mmCIF file with all atom_site columns, C-alpha atoms in Angstrom:
data_model
loop_
_atom_site.group_PDB
_atom_site.id
_atom_site.type_symbol
_atom_site.label_atom_id
_atom_site.label_alt_id
_atom_site.label_comp_id
_atom_site.label_asym_id
_atom_site.label_entity_id
_atom_site.label_seq_id
_atom_site.pdbx_PDB_ins_code
_atom_site.Cartn_x
_atom_site.Cartn_y
_atom_site.Cartn_z
_atom_site.occupancy
_atom_site.B_iso_or_equiv
_atom_site.pdbx_formal_charge
_atom_site.auth_seq_id
_atom_site.auth_comp_id
_atom_site.auth_asym_id
_atom_site.auth_atom_id
_atom_site.pdbx_PDB_model_num
ATOM 1   C CA . MET P 1 1   ? -0.027  -0.019 0.114   1.00 0.00 ? 19  MET P CA 1
ATOM 2   C CA . SER P 1 2   ? 1.257   3.190  -0.966  1.00 0.00 ? 20  SER P CA 1
ATOM 3   C CA . SER P 1 3   ? 1.830   5.945  1.844   1.00 0.00 ? 21  SER P CA 1
ATOM 4   C CA . GLN P 1 4   ? 1.665   8.589  -0.137  1.00 0.00 ? 22  GLN P CA 1
ATOM 5   C CA . ALA P 1 5   ? -1.547  10.882 0.860   1.00 0.00 ? 23  ALA P CA 1
ATOM 6   C CA . PRO P 1 6   ? -4.384  11.185 -2.009  1.00 0.00 ? 24  PRO P CA 1
ATOM 7   C CA . PRO P 1 7   ? -4.083  14.720 -3.929  1.00 0.00 ? 25  PRO P CA 1
ATOM 8   C CA . ALA P 1 8   ? -5.995  17.415 -2.087  1.00 0.00 ? 26  ALA P CA 1
ATOM 9   C CA . ILE P 1 9   ? -9.019  18.562 -3.675  1.00 0.00 ? 27  ILE P CA 1
ATOM 10  C CA . PRO P 1 10  ? -8.943  22.301 -4.576  1.00 0.00 ? 28  PRO P CA 1
ATOM 11  C CA . VAL P 1 11  ? -10.666 24.375 -2.292  1.00 0.00 ? 29  VAL P CA 1
ATOM 12  C CA . ALA P 1 12  ? -13.207 25.941 -4.858  1.00 0.00 ? 30  ALA P CA 1
ATOM 13  C CA . ALA P 1 13  ? -13.995 22.556 -6.314  1.00 0.00 ? 31  ALA P CA 1
ATOM 14  C CA . ALA P 1 14  ? -14.916 21.580 -2.892  1.00 0.00 ? 32  ALA P CA 1
ATOM 15  C CA . ARG P 1 15  ? -17.496 24.271 -2.037  1.00 0.00 ? 33  ARG P CA 1
ATOM 16  C CA . VAL P 1 16  ? -21.148 23.325 -2.178  1.00 0.00 ? 34  VAL P CA 1
ATOM 17  C CA . ARG P 1 17  ? -22.066 25.929 -5.231  1.00 0.00 ? 35  ARG P CA 1
ATOM 18  C CA . PRO P 1 18  ? -25.063 28.040 -3.744  1.00 0.00 ? 36  PRO P CA 1
ATOM 19  C CA . ARG P 1 19  ? -28.400 27.498 -5.220  1.00 0.00 ? 37  ARG P CA 1
ATOM 20  C CA . GLU P 1 20  ? -29.193 30.448 -7.337  1.00 0.00 ? 38  GLU P CA 1
ATOM 21  C CA . PHE P 1 21  ? -33.024 31.630 -7.597  1.00 0.00 ? 39  PHE P CA 1
ATOM 22  C CA . ASP P 1 22  ? -34.916 34.696 -8.400  1.00 0.00 ? 40  ASP P CA 1
ATOM 23  C CA . ALA P 1 23  ? -36.095 36.607 -5.280  1.00 0.00 ? 41  ALA P CA 1
ATOM 24  C CA . THR P 1 24  ? -38.703 38.523 -6.953  1.00 0.00 ? 42  THR P CA 1
ATOM 25  C CA . GLU P 1 25  ? -40.045 35.094 -8.156  1.00 0.00 ? 43  GLU P CA 1
ATOM 26  C CA . VAL P 1 26  ? -40.021 33.794 -4.226  1.00 0.00 ? 44  VAL P CA 1
ATOM 27  C CA . ILE P 1 27  ? -41.693 36.894 -2.975  1.00 0.00 ? 45  ILE P CA 1
ATOM 28  C CA . ASP P 1 28  ? -44.428 36.579 -5.539  1.00 0.00 ? 46  ASP P CA 1
ATOM 29  C CA . ARG P 1 29  ? -45.145 32.778 -4.772  1.00 0.00 ? 47  ARG P CA 1
ATOM 30  C CA . VAL P 1 30  ? -45.061 33.580 -1.190  1.00 0.00 ? 48  VAL P CA 1
ATOM 31  C CA . VAL P 1 31  ? -47.659 36.422 -1.611  1.00 0.00 ? 49  VAL P CA 1
ATOM 32  C CA . GLU P 1 32  ? -50.130 34.066 -3.062  1.00 0.00 ? 50  GLU P CA 1
ATOM 33  C CA . LEU P 1 33  ? -49.439 31.561 -0.188  1.00 0.00 ? 51  LEU P CA 1
ATOM 34  C CA . PHE P 1 34  ? -50.085 33.901 2.453   1.00 0.00 ? 52  PHE P CA 1
ATOM 35  C CA . TRP P 1 35  ? -52.971 35.689 0.638   1.00 0.00 ? 53  TRP P CA 1
ATOM 36  C CA . ASP P 1 36  ? -54.661 32.337 0.433   1.00 0.00 ? 54  ASP P CA 1
ATOM 37  C CA . LYS P 1 37  ? -54.031 30.964 4.152   1.00 0.00 ? 55  LYS P CA 1
ATOM 38  C CA . GLY P 1 38  ? -52.788 34.211 5.833   1.00 0.00 ? 56  GLY P CA 1
ATOM 39  C CA . TYR P 1 39  ? -49.714 34.250 8.119   1.00 0.00 ? 57  TYR P CA 1
ATOM 40  C CA . GLU P 1 40  ? -50.052 32.019 10.824  1.00 0.00 ? 58  GLU P CA 1
ATOM 41  C CA . ALA P 1 41  ? -51.755 29.019 8.796   1.00 0.00 ? 59  ALA P CA 1
ATOM 42  C CA . THR P 1 42  ? -48.861 29.047 6.433   1.00 0.00 ? 60  THR P CA 1
ATOM 43  C CA . SER P 1 43  ? -46.172 26.593 7.461   1.00 0.00 ? 61  SER P CA 1
ATOM 44  C CA . VAL P 1 44  ? -42.350 26.688 6.800   1.00 0.00 ? 62  VAL P CA 1
ATOM 45  C CA . ALA P 1 45  ? -43.085 23.656 5.043   1.00 0.00 ? 63  ALA P CA 1
ATOM 46  C CA . ASP P 1 46  ? -45.774 24.995 2.957   1.00 0.00 ? 64  ASP P CA 1
ATOM 47  C CA . ILE P 1 47  ? -43.243 27.867 1.981   1.00 0.00 ? 65  ILE P CA 1
ATOM 48  C CA . VAL P 1 48  ? -40.846 25.177 0.836   1.00 0.00 ? 66  VAL P CA 1
ATOM 49  C CA . LYS P 1 49  ? -43.099 23.581 -1.243  1.00 0.00 ? 67  LYS P CA 1
ATOM 50  C CA . ALA P 1 50  ? -44.358 26.510 -2.841  1.00 0.00 ? 68  ALA P CA 1
ATOM 51  C CA . THR P 1 51  ? -41.153 28.154 -3.592  1.00 0.00 ? 69  THR P CA 1
ATOM 52  C CA . GLY P 1 52  ? -39.087 24.939 -4.094  1.00 0.00 ? 70  GLY P CA 1
ATOM 53  C CA . LEU P 1 53  ? -36.260 26.101 -2.138  1.00 0.00 ? 71  LEU P CA 1
ATOM 54  C CA . ASN P 1 54  ? -34.902 24.151 1.020   1.00 0.00 ? 72  ASN P CA 1
ATOM 55  C CA . LYS P 1 55  ? -35.211 25.758 4.554   1.00 0.00 ? 73  LYS P CA 1
ATOM 56  C CA . SER P 1 56  ? -31.442 26.796 4.789   1.00 0.00 ? 74  SER P CA 1
ATOM 57  C CA . SER P 1 57  ? -31.913 28.797 1.463   1.00 0.00 ? 75  SER P CA 1
ATOM 58  C CA . LEU P 1 58  ? -34.877 30.193 2.464   1.00 0.00 ? 76  LEU P CA 1
ATOM 59  C CA . TYR P 1 59  ? -33.413 31.187 5.941   1.00 0.00 ? 77  TYR P CA 1
ATOM 60  C CA . ASN P 1 60  ? -30.241 32.358 4.178   1.00 0.00 ? 78  ASN P CA 1
ATOM 61  C CA . ALA P 1 61  ? -31.947 34.571 1.973   1.00 0.00 ? 79  ALA P CA 1
ATOM 62  C CA . PHE P 1 62  ? -34.728 36.305 4.101   1.00 0.00 ? 80  PHE P CA 1
ATOM 63  C CA . GLY P 1 63  ? -33.878 35.470 7.619   1.00 0.00 ? 81  GLY P CA 1
ATOM 64  C CA . SER P 1 64  ? -37.133 34.166 9.178   1.00 0.00 ? 82  SER P CA 1
ATOM 65  C CA . LYS P 1 65  ? -41.015 33.377 8.232   1.00 0.00 ? 83  LYS P CA 1
ATOM 66  C CA . GLU P 1 66  ? -41.490 36.767 9.705   1.00 0.00 ? 84  GLU P CA 1
ATOM 67  C CA . ALA P 1 67  ? -39.189 38.502 7.504   1.00 0.00 ? 85  ALA P CA 1
ATOM 68  C CA . LEU P 1 68  ? -40.004 36.838 4.566   1.00 0.00 ? 86  LEU P CA 1
ATOM 69  C CA . PHE P 1 69  ? -43.775 37.712 5.215   1.00 0.00 ? 87  PHE P CA 1
ATOM 70  C CA . GLU P 1 70  ? -42.973 41.443 5.750   1.00 0.00 ? 88  GLU P CA 1
ATOM 71  C CA . ARG P 1 71  ? -41.243 41.388 2.387   1.00 0.00 ? 89  ARG P CA 1
ATOM 72  C CA . ALA P 1 72  ? -44.237 39.613 0.835   1.00 0.00 ? 90  ALA P CA 1
ATOM 73  C CA . ILE P 1 73  ? -46.963 42.067 2.415   1.00 0.00 ? 91  ILE P CA 1
ATOM 74  C CA . GLY P 1 74  ? -44.716 44.751 1.612   1.00 0.00 ? 92  GLY P CA 1
ATOM 75  C CA . SER P 1 75  ? -44.429 44.072 -2.154  1.00 0.00 ? 93  SER P CA 1
ATOM 76  C CA . TYR P 1 76  ? -48.235 43.443 -2.192  1.00 0.00 ? 94  TYR P CA 1
ATOM 77  C CA . VAL P 1 77  ? -49.217 46.764 -0.945  1.00 0.00 ? 95  VAL P CA 1
ATOM 78  C CA . ASP P 1 78  ? -46.413 48.474 -3.465  1.00 0.00 ? 96  ASP P CA 1
ATOM 79  C CA . THR P 1 79  ? -48.219 46.708 -6.386  1.00 0.00 ? 97  THR P CA 1
ATOM 80  C CA . ARG P 1 80  ? -51.819 47.658 -5.154  1.00 0.00 ? 98  ARG P CA 1
ATOM 81  C CA . VAL P 1 81  ? -50.441 51.154 -4.507  1.00 0.00 ? 99  VAL P CA 1
ATOM 82  C CA . ALA P 1 82  ? -49.441 51.355 -8.190  1.00 0.00 ? 100 ALA P CA 1
ATOM 83  C CA . MET P 1 83  ? -52.807 50.384 -9.599  1.00 0.00 ? 101 MET P CA 1
ATOM 84  C CA . ILE P 1 84  ? -54.775 52.769 -7.277  1.00 0.00 ? 102 ILE P CA 1
ATOM 85  C CA . THR P 1 85  ? -52.473 55.448 -8.246  1.00 0.00 ? 103 THR P CA 1
ATOM 86  C CA . SER P 1 86  ? -52.880 54.951 -12.045 1.00 0.00 ? 104 SER P CA 1
ATOM 87  C CA . VAL P 1 87  ? -56.432 54.954 -11.716 1.00 0.00 ? 105 VAL P CA 1
ATOM 88  C CA . LEU P 1 88  ? -57.155 57.373 -9.042  1.00 0.00 ? 106 LEU P CA 1
ATOM 89  C CA . THR P 1 89  ? -54.530 59.815 -8.199  1.00 0.00 ? 107 THR P CA 1
ATOM 90  C CA . ASP P 1 90  ? -53.127 60.036 -11.894 1.00 0.00 ? 108 ASP P CA 1
ATOM 91  C CA . GLY P 1 91  ? -56.512 60.082 -13.329 1.00 0.00 ? 109 GLY P CA 1
ATOM 92  C CA . SER P 1 92  ? -57.423 63.213 -15.043 1.00 0.00 ? 110 SER P CA 1
ATOM 93  C CA . GLY P 1 93  ? -61.556 62.973 -14.483 1.00 0.00 ? 111 GLY P CA 1
ATOM 94  C CA . GLY P 1 94  ? -63.355 63.345 -11.261 1.00 0.00 ? 112 GLY P CA 1
ATOM 95  C CA . LEU P 1 95  ? -66.362 60.897 -10.366 1.00 0.00 ? 113 LEU P CA 1
ATOM 96  C CA . ASP P 1 96  ? -65.934 58.977 -13.412 1.00 0.00 ? 114 ASP P CA 1
ATOM 97  C CA . ASP P 1 97  ? -62.426 57.847 -12.169 1.00 0.00 ? 115 ASP P CA 1
ATOM 98  C CA . ILE P 1 98  ? -63.868 56.720 -9.066  1.00 0.00 ? 116 ILE P CA 1
ATOM 99  C CA . ASP P 1 99  ? -66.703 54.757 -10.948 1.00 0.00 ? 117 ASP P CA 1
ATOM 100 C CA . ARG P 1 100 ? -63.976 53.215 -13.228 1.00 0.00 ? 118 ARG P CA 1
ATOM 101 C CA . PHE P 1 101 ? -61.880 52.172 -9.804  1.00 0.00 ? 119 PHE P CA 1
ATOM 102 C CA . PHE P 1 102 ? -65.030 50.214 -8.680  1.00 0.00 ? 120 PHE P CA 1
ATOM 103 C CA . GLN P 1 103 ? -65.593 48.548 -11.661 1.00 0.00 ? 121 GLN P CA 1
ATOM 104 C CA . LEU P 1 104 ? -62.281 47.257 -11.789 1.00 0.00 ? 122 LEU P CA 1
ATOM 105 C CA . MET P 1 105 ? -62.385 46.328 -8.067  1.00 0.00 ? 123 MET P CA 1
ATOM 106 C CA . GLU P 1 106 ? -65.583 44.533 -9.085  1.00 0.00 ? 124 GLU P CA 1
ATOM 107 C CA . THR P 1 107 ? -64.173 42.575 -11.985 1.00 0.00 ? 125 THR P CA 1
ATOM 108 C CA . GLU P 1 108 ? -61.351 41.513 -9.468  1.00 0.00 ? 126 GLU P CA 1
ATOM 109 C CA . VAL P 1 109 ? -63.625 40.213 -6.884  1.00 0.00 ? 127 VAL P CA 1
ATOM 110 C CA . ASP P 1 110 ? -65.864 38.539 -9.205  1.00 0.00 ? 128 ASP P CA 1
ATOM 111 C CA . SER P 1 111 ? -62.438 36.692 -10.505 1.00 0.00 ? 129 SER P CA 1
ATOM 112 C CA . GLU P 1 112 ? -61.459 33.091 -9.878  1.00 0.00 ? 130 GLU P CA 1
ATOM 113 C CA . PHE P 1 113 ? -59.381 34.522 -6.915  1.00 0.00 ? 131 PHE P CA 1
ATOM 114 C CA . GLY P 1 114 ? -61.221 37.266 -5.541  1.00 0.00 ? 132 GLY P CA 1
ATOM 115 C CA . CYS P 1 115 ? -62.660 35.294 -2.442  1.00 0.00 ? 133 CYS P CA 1
ATOM 116 C CA . ARG P 1 116 ? -59.481 35.479 -0.667  1.00 0.00 ? 134 ARG P CA 1
ATOM 117 C CA . GLY P 1 117 ? -60.001 39.482 -0.469  1.00 0.00 ? 135 GLY P CA 1
ATOM 118 C CA . CYS P 1 118 ? -57.016 42.060 0.154   1.00 0.00 ? 136 CYS P CA 1
ATOM 119 C CA . LEU P 1 119 ? -53.874 40.650 1.550   1.00 0.00 ? 137 LEU P CA 1
ATOM 120 C CA . ALA P 1 120 ? -53.523 43.853 3.248   1.00 0.00 ? 138 ALA P CA 1
ATOM 121 C CA . VAL P 1 121 ? -56.998 43.945 4.796   1.00 0.00 ? 139 VAL P CA 1
ATOM 122 C CA . ASN P 1 122 ? -56.564 40.209 5.709   1.00 0.00 ? 140 ASN P CA 1
ATOM 123 C CA . THR P 1 123 ? -53.290 41.147 7.386   1.00 0.00 ? 141 THR P CA 1
ATOM 124 C CA . SER P 1 124 ? -54.686 43.893 9.466   1.00 0.00 ? 142 SER P CA 1
ATOM 125 C CA . THR P 1 125 ? -57.362 41.666 10.932  1.00 0.00 ? 143 THR P CA 1
ATOM 126 C CA . GLU P 1 126 ? -55.162 38.776 11.577  1.00 0.00 ? 144 GLU P CA 1
ATOM 127 C CA . LEU P 1 127 ? -52.226 40.749 13.330  1.00 0.00 ? 145 LEU P CA 1
ATOM 128 C CA . GLY P 1 128 ? -52.462 43.937 12.997  1.00 0.00 ? 146 GLY P CA 1
ATOM 129 C CA . TYR P 1 129 ? -53.650 44.908 16.565  1.00 0.00 ? 147 TYR P CA 1
ATOM 130 C CA . ARG P 1 130 ? -50.401 42.787 17.770  1.00 0.00 ? 148 ARG P CA 1
ATOM 131 C CA . ASP P 1 131 ? -47.893 43.025 15.507  1.00 0.00 ? 149 ASP P CA 1
ATOM 132 C CA . ALA P 1 132 ? -46.225 46.283 14.938  1.00 0.00 ? 150 ALA P CA 1
ATOM 133 C CA . ALA P 1 133 ? -44.869 45.660 11.416  1.00 0.00 ? 151 ALA P CA 1
ATOM 134 C CA . ALA P 1 134 ? -48.243 44.209 10.456  1.00 0.00 ? 152 ALA P CA 1
ATOM 135 C CA . LYS P 1 135 ? -49.913 47.292 11.584  1.00 0.00 ? 153 LYS P CA 1
ATOM 136 C CA . ALA P 1 136 ? -47.512 49.892 9.990   1.00 0.00 ? 154 ALA P CA 1
ATOM 137 C CA . VAL P 1 137 ? -47.723 48.141 6.629   1.00 0.00 ? 155 VAL P CA 1
ATOM 138 C CA . SER P 1 138 ? -51.677 48.370 7.130   1.00 0.00 ? 156 SER P CA 1
ATOM 139 C CA . THR P 1 139 ? -51.401 51.949 7.978   1.00 0.00 ? 157 THR P CA 1
ATOM 140 C CA . ARG P 1 140 ? -49.543 52.703 4.991   1.00 0.00 ? 158 ARG P CA 1
ATOM 141 C CA . TYR P 1 141 ? -51.977 50.968 2.578   1.00 0.00 ? 159 TYR P CA 1
ATOM 142 C CA . ARG P 1 142 ? -54.775 52.758 4.481   1.00 0.00 ? 160 ARG P CA 1
ATOM 143 C CA . THR P 1 143 ? -53.060 56.208 3.846   1.00 0.00 ? 161 THR P CA 1
ATOM 144 C CA . HIS P 1 144 ? -52.249 55.506 0.054   1.00 0.00 ? 162 HIS P CA 1
ATOM 145 C CA . LEU P 1 145 ? -55.730 54.734 -0.342  1.00 0.00 ? 163 LEU P CA 1
ATOM 146 C CA . ARG P 1 146 ? -57.109 57.945 1.601   1.00 0.00 ? 164 ARG P CA 1
ATOM 147 C CA . ALA P 1 147 ? -54.936 60.066 -0.394  1.00 0.00 ? 165 ALA P CA 1
ATOM 148 C CA . ALA P 1 148 ? -55.917 58.468 -3.807  1.00 0.00 ? 166 ALA P CA 1
ATOM 149 C CA . PHE P 1 149 ? -59.488 59.382 -3.007  1.00 0.00 ? 167 PHE P CA 1
ATOM 150 C CA . ASN P 1 150 ? -59.046 62.887 -1.852  1.00 0.00 ? 168 ASN P CA 1
ATOM 151 C CA . ALA P 1 151 ? -57.167 63.241 -5.028  1.00 0.00 ? 169 ALA P CA 1
ATOM 152 C CA . VAL P 1 152 ? -60.359 62.600 -7.066  1.00 0.00 ? 170 VAL P CA 1
ATOM 153 C CA . PHE P 1 153 ? -62.653 64.438 -4.867  1.00 0.00 ? 171 PHE P CA 1
ATOM 154 C CA . VAL P 1 154 ? -59.989 67.482 -5.473  1.00 0.00 ? 172 VAL P CA 1
ATOM 155 C CA . ARG P 1 155 ? -60.604 67.135 -9.009  1.00 0.00 ? 173 ARG P CA 1
ATOM 156 C CA . ALA P 1 156 ? -64.297 66.468 -8.867  1.00 0.00 ? 174 ALA P CA 1
ATOM 157 C CA . ALA P 1 157 ? -64.642 69.615 -6.854  1.00 0.00 ? 175 ALA P CA 1
ATOM 158 C CA . ALA P 1 158 ? -62.630 71.536 -9.357  1.00 0.00 ? 176 ALA P CA 1
ATOM 159 C CA . ARG P 1 159 ? -64.931 70.574 -11.978 1.00 0.00 ? 177 ARG P CA 1
ATOM 160 C CA . GLY P 1 160 ? -68.416 71.287 -10.303 1.00 0.00 ? 178 GLY P CA 1
ATOM 161 C CA . GLU P 1 161 ? -69.117 67.746 -9.939  1.00 0.00 ? 179 GLU P CA 1
ATOM 162 C CA . ILE P 1 162 ? -69.349 67.829 -5.979  1.00 0.00 ? 180 ILE P CA 1
ATOM 163 C CA . ALA P 1 163 ? -69.762 70.435 -3.361  1.00 0.00 ? 181 ALA P CA 1
ATOM 164 C CA . SER P 1 164 ? -66.691 72.032 -2.066  1.00 0.00 ? 182 SER P CA 1
ATOM 165 C CA . GLY P 1 165 ? -65.338 71.264 1.366   1.00 0.00 ? 183 GLY P CA 1
ATOM 166 C CA . VAL P 1 166 ? -66.729 67.614 1.409   1.00 0.00 ? 184 VAL P CA 1
ATOM 167 C CA . GLY P 1 167 ? -64.238 65.664 -0.506  1.00 0.00 ? 185 GLY P CA 1
ATOM 168 C CA . ALA P 1 168 ? -62.260 64.440 2.572   1.00 0.00 ? 186 ALA P CA 1
ATOM 169 C CA . THR P 1 169 ? -65.383 63.284 4.173   1.00 0.00 ? 187 THR P CA 1
ATOM 170 C CA . TYR P 1 170 ? -66.343 61.208 1.221   1.00 0.00 ? 188 TYR P CA 1
ATOM 171 C CA . ALA P 1 171 ? -62.965 59.834 1.018   1.00 0.00 ? 189 ALA P CA 1
ATOM 172 C CA . GLU P 1 172 ? -63.371 58.538 4.693   1.00 0.00 ? 190 GLU P CA 1
ATOM 173 C CA . ILE P 1 173 ? -66.660 56.744 3.307   1.00 0.00 ? 191 ILE P CA 1
ATOM 174 C CA . LEU P 1 174 ? -65.234 55.296 0.708   1.00 0.00 ? 192 LEU P CA 1
ATOM 175 C CA . LEU P 1 175 ? -62.118 54.143 2.333   1.00 0.00 ? 193 LEU P CA 1
ATOM 176 C CA . GLY P 1 176 ? -64.288 52.534 5.091   1.00 0.00 ? 194 GLY P CA 1
ATOM 177 C CA . TRP P 1 177 ? -66.545 50.897 2.330   1.00 0.00 ? 195 TRP P CA 1
ATOM 178 C CA . LEU P 1 178 ? -63.492 49.389 0.529   1.00 0.00 ? 196 LEU P CA 1
ATOM 179 C CA . LEU P 1 179 ? -61.914 47.846 3.739   1.00 0.00 ? 197 LEU P CA 1
ATOM 180 C CA . GLY P 1 180 ? -65.330 46.488 4.741   1.00 0.00 ? 198 GLY P CA 1
ATOM 181 C CA . MET P 1 181 ? -65.835 44.908 1.681   1.00 0.00 ? 199 MET P CA 1
ATOM 182 C CA . ALA P 1 182 ? -62.603 43.264 1.646   1.00 0.00 ? 200 ALA P CA 1
ATOM 183 C CA . VAL P 1 183 ? -63.849 41.366 4.828   1.00 0.00 ? 201 VAL P CA 1
ATOM 184 C CA . VAL P 1 184 ? -67.076 40.690 3.424   1.00 0.00 ? 202 VAL P CA 1
ATOM 185 C CA . VAL P 1 185 ? -65.481 39.072 0.239   1.00 0.00 ? 203 VAL P CA 1
ATOM 186 C CA . ARG P 1 186 ? -63.337 37.170 2.551   1.00 0.00 ? 204 ARG P CA 1
ATOM 187 C CA . GLY P 1 187 ? -65.904 36.216 4.586   1.00 0.00 ? 205 GLY P CA 1
ATOM 188 C CA . GLY P 1 188 ? -67.813 34.124 2.025   1.00 0.00 ? 206 GLY P CA 1
ATOM 189 C CA . ALA P 1 189 ? -70.381 36.399 0.901   1.00 0.00 ? 207 ALA P CA 1
ATOM 190 C CA . ASP P 1 190 ? -71.916 35.194 -2.582  1.00 0.00 ? 208 ASP P CA 1
ATOM 191 C CA . ARG P 1 191 ? -72.213 37.143 -6.062  1.00 0.00 ? 209 ARG P CA 1
ATOM 192 C CA . PRO P 1 192 ? -75.526 38.506 -5.639  1.00 0.00 ? 210 PRO P CA 1
ATOM 193 C CA . GLU P 1 193 ? -74.738 39.872 -2.051  1.00 0.00 ? 211 GLU P CA 1
ATOM 194 C CA . ILE P 1 194 ? -71.316 41.107 -3.164  1.00 0.00 ? 212 ILE P CA 1
ATOM 195 C CA . GLY P 1 195 ? -72.814 42.905 -6.332  1.00 0.00 ? 213 GLY P CA 1
ATOM 196 C CA . GLY P 1 196 ? -75.833 44.473 -3.996  1.00 0.00 ? 214 GLY P CA 1
ATOM 197 C CA . GLN P 1 197 ? -72.973 46.045 -2.179  1.00 0.00 ? 215 GLN P CA 1
ATOM 198 C CA . PHE P 1 198 ? -71.340 47.574 -5.056  1.00 0.00 ? 216 PHE P CA 1
ATOM 199 C CA . ARG P 1 199 ? -74.208 48.899 -6.474  1.00 0.00 ? 217 ARG P CA 1
ATOM 200 C CA . ALA P 1 200 ? -75.047 50.688 -3.231  1.00 0.00 ? 218 ALA P CA 1
ATOM 201 C CA . ALA P 1 201 ? -71.866 52.218 -3.250  1.00 0.00 ? 219 ALA P CA 1
ATOM 202 C CA . ARG P 1 202 ? -71.973 53.477 -6.627  1.00 0.00 ? 220 ARG P CA 1
ATOM 203 C CA . SER P 1 203 ? -75.260 54.516 -6.201  1.00 0.00 ? 221 SER P CA 1
ATOM 204 C CA . LEU P 1 204 ? -74.265 56.636 -3.185  1.00 0.00 ? 222 LEU P CA 1
ATOM 205 C CA . ILE P 1 205 ? -71.577 58.120 -5.087  1.00 0.00 ? 223 ILE P CA 1
ATOM 206 C CA . GLU P 1 206 ? -73.352 59.259 -7.843  1.00 0.00 ? 224 GLU P CA 1
ATOM 207 C CA . SER P 1 207 ? -76.018 61.101 -5.264  1.00 0.00 ? 225 SER P CA 1
ATOM 208 C CA . TRP P 1 208 ? -73.082 62.947 -4.575  1.00 0.00 ? 226 TRP P CA 1
ATOM 209 C CA . ARG P 1 209 ? -73.038 64.510 -7.763  1.00 0.00 ? 227 ARG P CA 1
ATOM 210 C CA . ILE P 1 210 ? -74.446 67.991 -8.140  1.00 0.00 ? 228 ILE P CA 1
ATOM 211 C CA . SER P 1 211 ? -73.734 68.557 -11.860 1.00 0.00 ? 229 SER P CA 1
#
C-alpha cells in the first residue's frame, strides 16, 4: 500500500455551489401563499413547497418566516398602490375615475381568486392589533388609499361635480366601505350580495354629484 497521501481537492471545487433563484419570483409565490392561507396558518413546509427552496436557502436569503412575510406584504402593498395611483391619483377625471376604479374592483372580486379578499386587510385583521410591522404596513396601505380618494374628490370639486369642502368626508366613507368590502368578500359572501354592495356604493357616489 502506498504511503503517499491522496491529492488534495481544490478548495473552490470542494465548495457546495449555492442554489441560484430569483428573489422576486420567490416573493411573488409567497404572496400568493400568504394571501390564500394567512400568516399563522402558513407553515415553513408550505413555503418550502411553494418556492421549491429548502429551509437553509430560505433562511439564508430572507432570515425568517416573519421577515419573508414582511417582504411579501410590502411587495403586495407596493403593487396595489401602483394600481390605485394609476387609476385615481393620476387620473384626469373626477367621479368617473372613481366609477372606473369600482368597476376594476368588482371585476377583481368576481375573478377566480377574488374570494381571498385583500392581503393588506387580511393582515390587518389577523395581526394588526398585536404586531407592529403588520400594523405599519396596513396603516401605509390605508394612507395611500385615503390620499388617492382625496385626490379624485379635489378634481371632482374643481370640475363642479361635487360641493366644495366635502371631499375629505367622502374619501373617508369610501375608504371605510372598501376595507369593509374586503372583509365581506373574504368572509364568503356570495355573488348576489357582493354585487348588491357594489351597486349601493356606486349609487351613493352618484348621489353626491351636483352637476
